[in-house]
PDB file of C-alpha atoms and ligand atoms in Angstrom:
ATOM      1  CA  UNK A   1      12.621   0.723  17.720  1.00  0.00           C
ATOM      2  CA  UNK A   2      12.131  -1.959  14.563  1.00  0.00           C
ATOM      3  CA  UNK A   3      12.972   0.611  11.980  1.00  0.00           C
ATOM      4  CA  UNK A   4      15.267   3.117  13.576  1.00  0.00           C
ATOM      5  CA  UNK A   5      17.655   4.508  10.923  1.00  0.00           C
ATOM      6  CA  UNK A   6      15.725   3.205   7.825  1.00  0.00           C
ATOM      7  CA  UNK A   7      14.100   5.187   5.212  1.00  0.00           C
ATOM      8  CA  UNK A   8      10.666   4.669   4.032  1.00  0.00           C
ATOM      9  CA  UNK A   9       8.839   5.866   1.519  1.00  0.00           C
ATOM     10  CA  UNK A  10       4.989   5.081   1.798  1.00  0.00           C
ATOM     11  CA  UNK A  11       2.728   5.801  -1.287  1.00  0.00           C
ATOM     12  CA  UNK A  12      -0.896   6.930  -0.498  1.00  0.00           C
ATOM     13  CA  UNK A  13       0.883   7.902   2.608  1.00  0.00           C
ATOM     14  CA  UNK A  14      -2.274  11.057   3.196  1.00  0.00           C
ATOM     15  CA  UNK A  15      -4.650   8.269   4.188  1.00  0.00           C
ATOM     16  CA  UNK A  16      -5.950   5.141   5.637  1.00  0.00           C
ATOM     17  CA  UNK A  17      -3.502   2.375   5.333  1.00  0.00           C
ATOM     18  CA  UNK A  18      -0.329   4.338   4.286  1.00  0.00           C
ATOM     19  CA  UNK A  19      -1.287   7.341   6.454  1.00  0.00           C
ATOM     20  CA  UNK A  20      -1.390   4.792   9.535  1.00  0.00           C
ATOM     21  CA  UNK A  21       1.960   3.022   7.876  1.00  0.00           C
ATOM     22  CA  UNK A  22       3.641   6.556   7.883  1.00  0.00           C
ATOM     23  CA  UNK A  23       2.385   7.450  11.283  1.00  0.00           C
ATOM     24  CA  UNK A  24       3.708   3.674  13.001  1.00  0.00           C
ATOM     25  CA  UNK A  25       6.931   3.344  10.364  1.00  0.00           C
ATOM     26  CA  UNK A  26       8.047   7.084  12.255  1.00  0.00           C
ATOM     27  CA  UNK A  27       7.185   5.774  15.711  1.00  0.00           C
ATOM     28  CA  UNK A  28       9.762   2.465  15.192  1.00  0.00           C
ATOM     29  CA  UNK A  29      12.491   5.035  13.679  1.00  0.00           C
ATOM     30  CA  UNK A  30      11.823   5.297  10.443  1.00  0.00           C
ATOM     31  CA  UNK A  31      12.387   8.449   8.423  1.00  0.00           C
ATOM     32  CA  UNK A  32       9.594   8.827   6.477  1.00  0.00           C
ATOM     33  CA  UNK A  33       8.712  10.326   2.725  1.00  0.00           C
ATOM     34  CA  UNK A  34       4.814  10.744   2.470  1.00  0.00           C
ATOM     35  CA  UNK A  35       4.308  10.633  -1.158  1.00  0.00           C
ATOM     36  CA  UNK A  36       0.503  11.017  -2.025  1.00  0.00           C
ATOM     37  CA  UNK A  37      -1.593  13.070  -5.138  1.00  0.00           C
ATOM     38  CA  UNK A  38      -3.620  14.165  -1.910  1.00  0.00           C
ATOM     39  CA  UNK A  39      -2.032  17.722  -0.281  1.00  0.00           C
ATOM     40  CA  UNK A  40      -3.168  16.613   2.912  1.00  0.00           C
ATOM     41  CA  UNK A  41      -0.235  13.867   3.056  1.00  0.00           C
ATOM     42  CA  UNK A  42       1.489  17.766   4.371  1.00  0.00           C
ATOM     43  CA  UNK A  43      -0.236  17.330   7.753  1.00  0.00           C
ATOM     44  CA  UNK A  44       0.895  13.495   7.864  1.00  0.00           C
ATOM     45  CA  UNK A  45       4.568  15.262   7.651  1.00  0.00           C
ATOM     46  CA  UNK A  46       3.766  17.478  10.078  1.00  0.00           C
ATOM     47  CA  UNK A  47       2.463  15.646  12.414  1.00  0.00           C
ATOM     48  CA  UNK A  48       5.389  13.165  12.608  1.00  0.00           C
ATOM     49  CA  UNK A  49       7.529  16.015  13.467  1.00  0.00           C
ATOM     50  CA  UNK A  50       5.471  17.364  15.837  1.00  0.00           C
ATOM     51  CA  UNK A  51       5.947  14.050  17.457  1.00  0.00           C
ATOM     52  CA  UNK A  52       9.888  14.463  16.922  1.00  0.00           C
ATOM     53  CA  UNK A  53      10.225  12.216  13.914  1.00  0.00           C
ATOM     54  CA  UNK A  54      11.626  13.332  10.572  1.00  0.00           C
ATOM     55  CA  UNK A  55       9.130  13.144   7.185  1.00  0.00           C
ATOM     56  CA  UNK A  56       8.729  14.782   4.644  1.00  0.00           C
ATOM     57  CA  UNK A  57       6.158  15.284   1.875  1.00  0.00           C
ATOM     58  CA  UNK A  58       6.090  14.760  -1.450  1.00  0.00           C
ATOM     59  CA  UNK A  59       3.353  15.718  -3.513  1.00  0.00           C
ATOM     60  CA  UNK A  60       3.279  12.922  -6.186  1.00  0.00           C
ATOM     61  CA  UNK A  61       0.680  11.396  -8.529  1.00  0.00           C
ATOM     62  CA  UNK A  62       2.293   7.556  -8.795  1.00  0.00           C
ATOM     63  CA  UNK A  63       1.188   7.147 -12.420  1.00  0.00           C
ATOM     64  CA  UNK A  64       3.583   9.016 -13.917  1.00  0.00           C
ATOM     65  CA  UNK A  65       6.608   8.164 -14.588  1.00  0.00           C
ATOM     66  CA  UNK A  66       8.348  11.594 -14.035  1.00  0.00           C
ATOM     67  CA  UNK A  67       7.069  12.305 -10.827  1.00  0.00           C
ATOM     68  CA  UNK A  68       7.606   8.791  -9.299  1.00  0.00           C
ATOM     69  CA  UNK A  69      11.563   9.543 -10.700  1.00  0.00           C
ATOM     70  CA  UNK A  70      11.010  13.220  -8.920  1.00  0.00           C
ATOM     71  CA  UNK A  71       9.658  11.699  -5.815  1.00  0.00           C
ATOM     72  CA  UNK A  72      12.950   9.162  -5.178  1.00  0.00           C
ATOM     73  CA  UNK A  73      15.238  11.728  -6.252  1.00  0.00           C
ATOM     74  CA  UNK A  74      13.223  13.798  -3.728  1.00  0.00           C
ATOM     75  CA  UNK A  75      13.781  11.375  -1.017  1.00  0.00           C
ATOM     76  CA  UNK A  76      17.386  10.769  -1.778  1.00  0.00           C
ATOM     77  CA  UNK A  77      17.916  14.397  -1.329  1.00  0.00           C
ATOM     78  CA  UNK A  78      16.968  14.606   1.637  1.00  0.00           C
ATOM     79  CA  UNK A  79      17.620  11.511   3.502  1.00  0.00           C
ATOM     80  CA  UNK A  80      20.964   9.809   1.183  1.00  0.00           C
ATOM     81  CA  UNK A  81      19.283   6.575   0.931  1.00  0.00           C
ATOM     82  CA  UNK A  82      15.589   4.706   0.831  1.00  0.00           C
ATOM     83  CA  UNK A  83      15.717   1.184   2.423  1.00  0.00           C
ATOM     84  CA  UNK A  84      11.724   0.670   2.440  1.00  0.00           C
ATOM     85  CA  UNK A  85       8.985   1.339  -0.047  1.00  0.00           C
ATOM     86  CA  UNK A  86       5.459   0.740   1.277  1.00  0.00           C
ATOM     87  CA  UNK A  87       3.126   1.185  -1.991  1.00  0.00           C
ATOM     88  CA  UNK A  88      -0.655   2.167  -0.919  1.00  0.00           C
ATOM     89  CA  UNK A  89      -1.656   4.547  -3.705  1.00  0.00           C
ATOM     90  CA  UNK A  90      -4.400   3.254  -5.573  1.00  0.00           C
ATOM     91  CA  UNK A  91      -7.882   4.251  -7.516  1.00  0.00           C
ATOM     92  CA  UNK A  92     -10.987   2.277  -8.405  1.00  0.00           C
ATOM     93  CA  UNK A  93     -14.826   2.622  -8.763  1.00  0.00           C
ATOM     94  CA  UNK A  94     -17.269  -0.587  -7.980  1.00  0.00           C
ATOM     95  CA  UNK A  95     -19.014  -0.864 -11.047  1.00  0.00           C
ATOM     96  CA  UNK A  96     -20.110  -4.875 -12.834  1.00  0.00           C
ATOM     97  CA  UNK A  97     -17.906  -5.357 -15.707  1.00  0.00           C
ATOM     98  CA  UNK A  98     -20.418  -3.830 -18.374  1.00  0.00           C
ATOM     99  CA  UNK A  99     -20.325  -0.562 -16.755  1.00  0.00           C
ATOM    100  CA  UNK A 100     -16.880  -0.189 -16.525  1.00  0.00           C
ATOM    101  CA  UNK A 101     -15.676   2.600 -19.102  1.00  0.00           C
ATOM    102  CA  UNK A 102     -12.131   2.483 -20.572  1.00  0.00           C
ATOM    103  CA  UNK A 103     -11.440   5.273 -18.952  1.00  0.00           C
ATOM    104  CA  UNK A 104     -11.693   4.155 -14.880  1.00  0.00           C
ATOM    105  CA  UNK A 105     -10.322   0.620 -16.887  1.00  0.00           C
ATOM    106  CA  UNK A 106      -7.541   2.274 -17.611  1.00  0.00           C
ATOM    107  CA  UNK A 107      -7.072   4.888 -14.865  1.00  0.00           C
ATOM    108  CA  UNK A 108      -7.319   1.856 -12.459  1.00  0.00           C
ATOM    109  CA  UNK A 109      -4.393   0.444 -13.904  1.00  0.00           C
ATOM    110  CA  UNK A 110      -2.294   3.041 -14.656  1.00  0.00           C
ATOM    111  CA  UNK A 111      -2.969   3.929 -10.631  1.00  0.00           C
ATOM    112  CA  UNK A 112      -3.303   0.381  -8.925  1.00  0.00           C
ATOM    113  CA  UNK A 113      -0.984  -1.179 -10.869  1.00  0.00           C
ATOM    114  CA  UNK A 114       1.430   0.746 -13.360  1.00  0.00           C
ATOM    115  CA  UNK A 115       2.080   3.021 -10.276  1.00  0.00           C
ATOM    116  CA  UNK A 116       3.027   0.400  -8.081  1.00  0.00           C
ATOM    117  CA  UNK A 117       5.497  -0.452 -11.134  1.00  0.00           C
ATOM    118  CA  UNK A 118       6.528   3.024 -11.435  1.00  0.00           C
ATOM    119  CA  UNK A 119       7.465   3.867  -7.551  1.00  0.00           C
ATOM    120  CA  UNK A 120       9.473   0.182  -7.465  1.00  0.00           C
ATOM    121  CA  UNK A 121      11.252   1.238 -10.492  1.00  0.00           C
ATOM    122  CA  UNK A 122      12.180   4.551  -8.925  1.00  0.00           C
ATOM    123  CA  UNK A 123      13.558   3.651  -5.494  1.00  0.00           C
ATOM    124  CA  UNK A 124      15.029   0.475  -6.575  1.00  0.00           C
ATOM    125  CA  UNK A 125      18.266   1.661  -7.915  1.00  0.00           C
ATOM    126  CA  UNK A 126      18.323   3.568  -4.761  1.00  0.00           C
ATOM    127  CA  UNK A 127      17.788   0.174  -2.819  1.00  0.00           C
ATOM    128  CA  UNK A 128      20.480  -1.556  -4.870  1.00  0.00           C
ATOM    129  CA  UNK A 129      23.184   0.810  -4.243  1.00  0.00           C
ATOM    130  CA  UNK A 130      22.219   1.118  -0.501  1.00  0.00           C
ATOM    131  CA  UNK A 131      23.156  -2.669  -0.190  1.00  0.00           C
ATOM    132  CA  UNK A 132      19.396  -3.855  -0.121  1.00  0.00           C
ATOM    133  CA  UNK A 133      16.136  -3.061   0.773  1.00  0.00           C
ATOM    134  CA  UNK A 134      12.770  -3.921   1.066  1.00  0.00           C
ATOM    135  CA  UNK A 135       9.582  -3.468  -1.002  1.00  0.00           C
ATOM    136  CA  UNK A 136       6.284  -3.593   0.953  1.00  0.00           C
ATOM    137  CA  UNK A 137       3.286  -3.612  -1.617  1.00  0.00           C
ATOM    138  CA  UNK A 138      -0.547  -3.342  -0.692  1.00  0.00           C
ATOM    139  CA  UNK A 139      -2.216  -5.533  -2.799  1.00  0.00           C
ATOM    140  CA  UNK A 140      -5.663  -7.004  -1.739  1.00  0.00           C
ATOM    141  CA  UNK A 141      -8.125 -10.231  -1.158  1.00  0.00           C
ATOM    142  CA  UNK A 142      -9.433  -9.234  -3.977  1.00  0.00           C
ATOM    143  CA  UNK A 143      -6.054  -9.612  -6.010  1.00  0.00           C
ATOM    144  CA  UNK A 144      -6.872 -13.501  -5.082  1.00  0.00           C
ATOM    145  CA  UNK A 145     -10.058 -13.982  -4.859  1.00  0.00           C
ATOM    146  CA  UNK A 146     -12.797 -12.347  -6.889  1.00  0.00           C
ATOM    147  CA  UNK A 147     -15.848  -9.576  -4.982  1.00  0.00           C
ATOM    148  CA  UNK A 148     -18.653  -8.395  -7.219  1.00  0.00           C
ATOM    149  CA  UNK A 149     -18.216  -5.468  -9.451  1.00  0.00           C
ATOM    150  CA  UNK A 150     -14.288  -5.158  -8.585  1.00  0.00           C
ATOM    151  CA  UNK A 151     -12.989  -6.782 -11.892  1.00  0.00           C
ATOM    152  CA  UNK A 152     -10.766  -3.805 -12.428  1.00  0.00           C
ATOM    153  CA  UNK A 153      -9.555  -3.537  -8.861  1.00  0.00           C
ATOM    154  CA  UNK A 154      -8.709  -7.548  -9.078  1.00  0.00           C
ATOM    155  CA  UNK A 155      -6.972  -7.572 -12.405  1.00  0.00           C
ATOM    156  CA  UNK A 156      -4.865  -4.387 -10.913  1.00  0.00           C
ATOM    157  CA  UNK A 157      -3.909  -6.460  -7.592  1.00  0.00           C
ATOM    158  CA  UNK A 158      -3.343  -9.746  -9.135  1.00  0.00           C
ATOM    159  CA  UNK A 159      -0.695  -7.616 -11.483  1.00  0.00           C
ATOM    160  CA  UNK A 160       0.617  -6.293  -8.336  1.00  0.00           C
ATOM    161  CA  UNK A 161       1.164  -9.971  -6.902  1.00  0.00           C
ATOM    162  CA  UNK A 162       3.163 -10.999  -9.589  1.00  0.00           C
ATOM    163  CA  UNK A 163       4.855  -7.444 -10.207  1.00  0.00           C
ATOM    164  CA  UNK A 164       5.975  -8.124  -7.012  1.00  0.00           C
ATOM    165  CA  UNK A 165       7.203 -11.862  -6.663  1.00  0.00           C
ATOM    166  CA  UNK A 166       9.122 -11.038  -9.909  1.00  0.00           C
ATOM    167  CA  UNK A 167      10.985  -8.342  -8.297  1.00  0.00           C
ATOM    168  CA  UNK A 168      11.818 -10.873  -5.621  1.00  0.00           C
ATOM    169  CA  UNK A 169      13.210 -13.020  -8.174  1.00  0.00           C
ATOM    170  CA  UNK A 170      15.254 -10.061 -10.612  1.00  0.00           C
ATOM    171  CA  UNK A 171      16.862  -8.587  -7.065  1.00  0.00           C
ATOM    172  CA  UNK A 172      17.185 -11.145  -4.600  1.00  0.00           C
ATOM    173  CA  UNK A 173      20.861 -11.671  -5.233  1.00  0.00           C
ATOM    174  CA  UNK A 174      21.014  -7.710  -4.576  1.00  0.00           C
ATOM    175  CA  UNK A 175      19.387  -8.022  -1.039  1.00  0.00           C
ATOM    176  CA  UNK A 176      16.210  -6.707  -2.110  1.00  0.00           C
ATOM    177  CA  UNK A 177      13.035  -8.632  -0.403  1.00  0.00           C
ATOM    178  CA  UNK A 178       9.940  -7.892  -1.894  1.00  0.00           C
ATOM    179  CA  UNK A 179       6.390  -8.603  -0.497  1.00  0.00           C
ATOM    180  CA  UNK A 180       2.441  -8.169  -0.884  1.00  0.00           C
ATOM    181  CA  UNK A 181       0.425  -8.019   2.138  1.00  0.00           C
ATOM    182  CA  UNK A 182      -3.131  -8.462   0.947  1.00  0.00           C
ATOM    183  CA  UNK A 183      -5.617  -6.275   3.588  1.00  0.00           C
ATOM    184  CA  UNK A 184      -9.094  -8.193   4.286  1.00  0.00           C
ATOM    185  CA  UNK A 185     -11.862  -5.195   4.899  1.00  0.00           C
ATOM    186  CA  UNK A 186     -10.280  -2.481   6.864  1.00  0.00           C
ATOM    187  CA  UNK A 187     -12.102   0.906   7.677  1.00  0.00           C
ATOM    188  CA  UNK A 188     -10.484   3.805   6.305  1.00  0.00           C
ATOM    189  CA  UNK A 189     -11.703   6.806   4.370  1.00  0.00           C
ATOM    190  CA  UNK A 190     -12.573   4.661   1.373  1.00  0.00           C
ATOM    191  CA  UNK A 191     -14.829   2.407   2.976  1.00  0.00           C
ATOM    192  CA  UNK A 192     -16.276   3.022   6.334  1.00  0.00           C
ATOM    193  CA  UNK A 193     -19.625   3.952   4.138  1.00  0.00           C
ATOM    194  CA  UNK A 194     -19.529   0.197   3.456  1.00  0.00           C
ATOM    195  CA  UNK A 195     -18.292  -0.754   7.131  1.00  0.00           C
ATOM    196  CA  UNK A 196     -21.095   1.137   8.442  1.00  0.00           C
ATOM    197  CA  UNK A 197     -24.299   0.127   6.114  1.00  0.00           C
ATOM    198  CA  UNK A 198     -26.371  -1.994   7.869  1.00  0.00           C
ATOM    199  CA  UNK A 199     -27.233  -4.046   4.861  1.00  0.00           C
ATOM    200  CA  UNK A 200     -23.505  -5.073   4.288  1.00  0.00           C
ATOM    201  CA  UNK A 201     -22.124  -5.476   8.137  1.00  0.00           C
ATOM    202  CA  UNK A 202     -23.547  -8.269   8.770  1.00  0.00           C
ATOM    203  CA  UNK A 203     -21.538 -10.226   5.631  1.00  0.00           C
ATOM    204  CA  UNK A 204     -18.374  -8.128   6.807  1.00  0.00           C
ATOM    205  CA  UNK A 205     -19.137  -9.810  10.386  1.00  0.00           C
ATOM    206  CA  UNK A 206     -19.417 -13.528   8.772  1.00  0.00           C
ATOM    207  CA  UNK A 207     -16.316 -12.884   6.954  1.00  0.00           C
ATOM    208  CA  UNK A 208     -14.215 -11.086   9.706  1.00  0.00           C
ATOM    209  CA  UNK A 209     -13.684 -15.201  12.058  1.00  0.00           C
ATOM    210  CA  UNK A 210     -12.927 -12.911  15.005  1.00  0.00           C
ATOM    211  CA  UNK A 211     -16.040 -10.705  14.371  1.00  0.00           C
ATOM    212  CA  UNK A 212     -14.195  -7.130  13.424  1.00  0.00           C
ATOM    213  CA  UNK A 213     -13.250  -5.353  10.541  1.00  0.00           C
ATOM    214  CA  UNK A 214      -9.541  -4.013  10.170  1.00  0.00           C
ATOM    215  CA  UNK A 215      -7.860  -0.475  11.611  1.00  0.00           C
ATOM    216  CA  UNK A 216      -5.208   0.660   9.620  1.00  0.00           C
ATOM    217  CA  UNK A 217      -2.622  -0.553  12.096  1.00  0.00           C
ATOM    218  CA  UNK A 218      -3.466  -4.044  11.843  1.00  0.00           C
ATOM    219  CA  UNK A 219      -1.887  -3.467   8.460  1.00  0.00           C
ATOM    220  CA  UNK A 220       0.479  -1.449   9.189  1.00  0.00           C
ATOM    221  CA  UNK A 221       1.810  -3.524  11.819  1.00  0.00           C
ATOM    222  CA  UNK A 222       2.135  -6.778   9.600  1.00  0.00           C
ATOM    223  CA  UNK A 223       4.364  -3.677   7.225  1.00  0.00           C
ATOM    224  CA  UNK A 224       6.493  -2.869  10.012  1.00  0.00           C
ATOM    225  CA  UNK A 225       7.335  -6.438  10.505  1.00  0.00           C
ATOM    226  CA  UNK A 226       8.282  -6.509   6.621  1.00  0.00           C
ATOM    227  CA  UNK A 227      10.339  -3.928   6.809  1.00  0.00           C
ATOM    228  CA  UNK A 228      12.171  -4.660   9.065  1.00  0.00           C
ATOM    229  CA  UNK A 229      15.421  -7.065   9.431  1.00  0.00           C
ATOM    230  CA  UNK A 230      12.947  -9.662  11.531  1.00  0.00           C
ATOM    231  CA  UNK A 231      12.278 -10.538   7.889  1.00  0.00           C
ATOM    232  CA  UNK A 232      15.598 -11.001   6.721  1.00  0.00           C
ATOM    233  CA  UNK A 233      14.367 -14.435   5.113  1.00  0.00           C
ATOM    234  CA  UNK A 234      10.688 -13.546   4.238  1.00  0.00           C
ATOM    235  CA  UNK A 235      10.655 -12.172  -0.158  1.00  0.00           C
ATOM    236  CA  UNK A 236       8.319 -13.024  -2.879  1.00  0.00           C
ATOM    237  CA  UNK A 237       5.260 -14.054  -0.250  1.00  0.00           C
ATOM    238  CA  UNK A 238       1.605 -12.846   0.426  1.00  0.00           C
ATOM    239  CA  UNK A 239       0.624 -12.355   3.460  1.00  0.00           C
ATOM    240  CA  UNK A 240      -2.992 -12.157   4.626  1.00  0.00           C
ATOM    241  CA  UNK A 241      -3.904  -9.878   6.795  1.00  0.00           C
ATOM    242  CA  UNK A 242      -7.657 -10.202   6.439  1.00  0.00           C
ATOM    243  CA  UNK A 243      -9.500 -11.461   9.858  1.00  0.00           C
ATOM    244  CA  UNK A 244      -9.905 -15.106   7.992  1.00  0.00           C
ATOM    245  CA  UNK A 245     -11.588 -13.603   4.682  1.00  0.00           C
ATOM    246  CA  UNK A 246      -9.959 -15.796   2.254  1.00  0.00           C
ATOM    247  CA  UNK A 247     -10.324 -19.031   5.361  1.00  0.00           C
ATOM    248  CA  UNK A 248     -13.327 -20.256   3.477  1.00  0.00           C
TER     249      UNK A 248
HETATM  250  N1  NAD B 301      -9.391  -0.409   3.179  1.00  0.00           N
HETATM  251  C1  NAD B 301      -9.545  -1.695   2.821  1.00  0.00           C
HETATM  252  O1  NAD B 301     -10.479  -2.382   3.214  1.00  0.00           O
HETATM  253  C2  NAD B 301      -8.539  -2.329   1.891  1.00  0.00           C
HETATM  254  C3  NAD B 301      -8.654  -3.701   1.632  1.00  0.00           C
HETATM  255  C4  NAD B 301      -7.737  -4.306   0.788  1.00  0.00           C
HETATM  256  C5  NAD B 301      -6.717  -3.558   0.227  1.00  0.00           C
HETATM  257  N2  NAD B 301      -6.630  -2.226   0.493  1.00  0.00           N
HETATM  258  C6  NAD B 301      -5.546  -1.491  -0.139  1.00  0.00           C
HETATM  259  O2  NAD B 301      -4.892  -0.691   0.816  1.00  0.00           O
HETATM  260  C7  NAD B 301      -4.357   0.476   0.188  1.00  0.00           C
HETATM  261  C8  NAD B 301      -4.816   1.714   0.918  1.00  0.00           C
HETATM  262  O3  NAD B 301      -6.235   1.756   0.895  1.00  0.00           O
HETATM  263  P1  NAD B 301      -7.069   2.694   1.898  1.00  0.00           P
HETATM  264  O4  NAD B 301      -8.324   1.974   2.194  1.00  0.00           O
HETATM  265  O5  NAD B 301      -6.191   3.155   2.998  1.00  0.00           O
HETATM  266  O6  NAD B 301      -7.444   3.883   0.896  1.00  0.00           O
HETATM  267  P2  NAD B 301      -7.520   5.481   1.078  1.00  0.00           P
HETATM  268  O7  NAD B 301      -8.484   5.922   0.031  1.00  0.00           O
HETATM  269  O8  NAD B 301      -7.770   5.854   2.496  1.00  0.00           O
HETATM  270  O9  NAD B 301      -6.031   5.929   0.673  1.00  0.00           O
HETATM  271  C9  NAD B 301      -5.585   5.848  -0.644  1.00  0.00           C
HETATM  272  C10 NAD B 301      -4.574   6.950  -0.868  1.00  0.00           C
HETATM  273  O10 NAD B 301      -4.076   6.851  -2.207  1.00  0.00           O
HETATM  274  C11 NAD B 301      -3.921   8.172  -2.704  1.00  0.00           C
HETATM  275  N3  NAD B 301      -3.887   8.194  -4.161  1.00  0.00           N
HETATM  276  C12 NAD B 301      -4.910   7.987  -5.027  1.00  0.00           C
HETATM  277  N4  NAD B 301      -4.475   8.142  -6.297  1.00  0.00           N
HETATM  278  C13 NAD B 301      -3.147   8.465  -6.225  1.00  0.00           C
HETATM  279  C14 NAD B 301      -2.158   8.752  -7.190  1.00  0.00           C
HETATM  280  N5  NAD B 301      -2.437   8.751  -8.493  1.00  0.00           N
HETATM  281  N6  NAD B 301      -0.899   9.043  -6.763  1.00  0.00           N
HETATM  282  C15 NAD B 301      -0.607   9.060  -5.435  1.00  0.00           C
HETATM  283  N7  NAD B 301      -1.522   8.806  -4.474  1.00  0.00           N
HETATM  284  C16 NAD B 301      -2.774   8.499  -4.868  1.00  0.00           C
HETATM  285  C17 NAD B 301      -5.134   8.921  -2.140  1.00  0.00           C
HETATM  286  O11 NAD B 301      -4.944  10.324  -2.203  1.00  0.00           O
HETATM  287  C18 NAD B 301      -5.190   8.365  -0.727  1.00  0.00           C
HETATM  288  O12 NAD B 301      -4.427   9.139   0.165  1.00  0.00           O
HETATM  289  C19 NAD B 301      -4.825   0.407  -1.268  1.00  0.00           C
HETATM  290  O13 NAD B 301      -3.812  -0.128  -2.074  1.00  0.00           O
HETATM  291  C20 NAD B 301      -6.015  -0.531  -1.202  1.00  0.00           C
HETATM  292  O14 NAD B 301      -6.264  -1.164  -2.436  1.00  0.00           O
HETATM  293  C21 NAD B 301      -7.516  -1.598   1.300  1.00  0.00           C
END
């Protein structure tokens, strides 16, 4: 077991990519704290139990401040310390630039990117007085590279690159690592309509080099490995876990 005795709190832990993170962290001995807006992050909880791991659920909307604060103090409770934060949680809509109101603007920020802030900021202290730790955040391809009508989603994960290598920086002499892992196309909840339209699989099978779009694991497995002390020397990177997206 890769994680046994850490504790892990993975954001957007109800689905997709942090649902799958919660589901693998648990099976390499992780306890884990599923902290989603979604209620059904409960059954994520559950069924890590079920399998004999420990979780628990914390109902928590990431962009705001209070309930990010809540959702370490939560986890501290119950588990004394939090070694790992995995950050999933985000929110967009794929609309060109000109039809982009301030409102999803801003709401993609304050989701994608000032929640990603907010959860670091919560569990760090946490992670400081534990003796280190290590910060795991989802970014994207398109944090590097650009994909029409995403220039909300991009500007949020090219914050969270940064956000991230400068937390590498501020807390590397307190043993925290902290890294991106930027997903290529992976099918979860948010985009097997994509995945499956016949009109845009083909471009997903030019851009995938081996010829398949992501599971949730993939990522999740490139998390554990972050997580864990195998990584002891890797902070302030991006890794690509995209099939070859960003290759060409
Ligand atoms: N699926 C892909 O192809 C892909 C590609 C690149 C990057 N990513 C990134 O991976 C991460 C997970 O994506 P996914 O495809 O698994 O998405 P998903 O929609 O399956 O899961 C996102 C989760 O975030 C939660 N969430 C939304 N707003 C929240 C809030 N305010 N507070 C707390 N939780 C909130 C949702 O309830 C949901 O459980 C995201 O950061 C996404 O940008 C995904």
């Amino acid at each position: 077991m890769r994680l046994k005795g850490k504790v892990a709190v993975i954001t957007g832990g109800a689905s997709g990519i942090g649902r799958s993170g919660a589901l693998v962290f648990a099976r390499e001995g992780a306890k884990v704290v599923v902290a989603d807006i979604a209620e059904s992050g409960r059954e994520v909880a559950e069924a890590i139990v079920a399998q004999g791991g420990d979780a628990m659920f914390v109902p928590t909307d990431v962009s705001s401040a209070e309930q990010a604060e809540r959702m370490a103090a939560a986890a501290l409770e119950r588990y004394g310390r939090i070694d790992v934060l995995f950050n999933n949680a985000m929110w967009y809509r794929v609309r060109p630039l000109l039809e982009v109101t301030l409102e999803e603007w801003r709401r993609t920020l304050d989701v994608t990117l000032t929640g990603t802030f907010l959860c670091c900021k919560a569990v760090l202290p946490a992670m400081i007085a534990g003796g280190g730790g290590s910060i795991i955040n989802t970014s994207s391809t398109g944090g590097t590279v650009g994909f029409e009508a995403h220039s909300a989603y991009s500007a949020a994960k090219a914050g969270v690159n940064l956000l991230t290598r400068s937390i590498a920086i501020d807390y590397g002499k307190m043993n925290i690592r902290a890294n991106t892992i930027s997903p290529g196309i992976v099918a979860t909840p948010n985009t097997q309509k994509d995945v499956d339209d016949p009109e845009i699989h083909p471009y997903y099978m030019f851009k995938c080099l081996t010829g398949r779009v992501g599971r949730p694991e993939d990522i999740a497995y490139a998390a554990v490995y972050l997580a864990s002390d195998e990584a002891a020397f890797v902070t302030g990177t991006n890794l690509f876990v995209d099939n070859g997206w960003t290759a060409r």
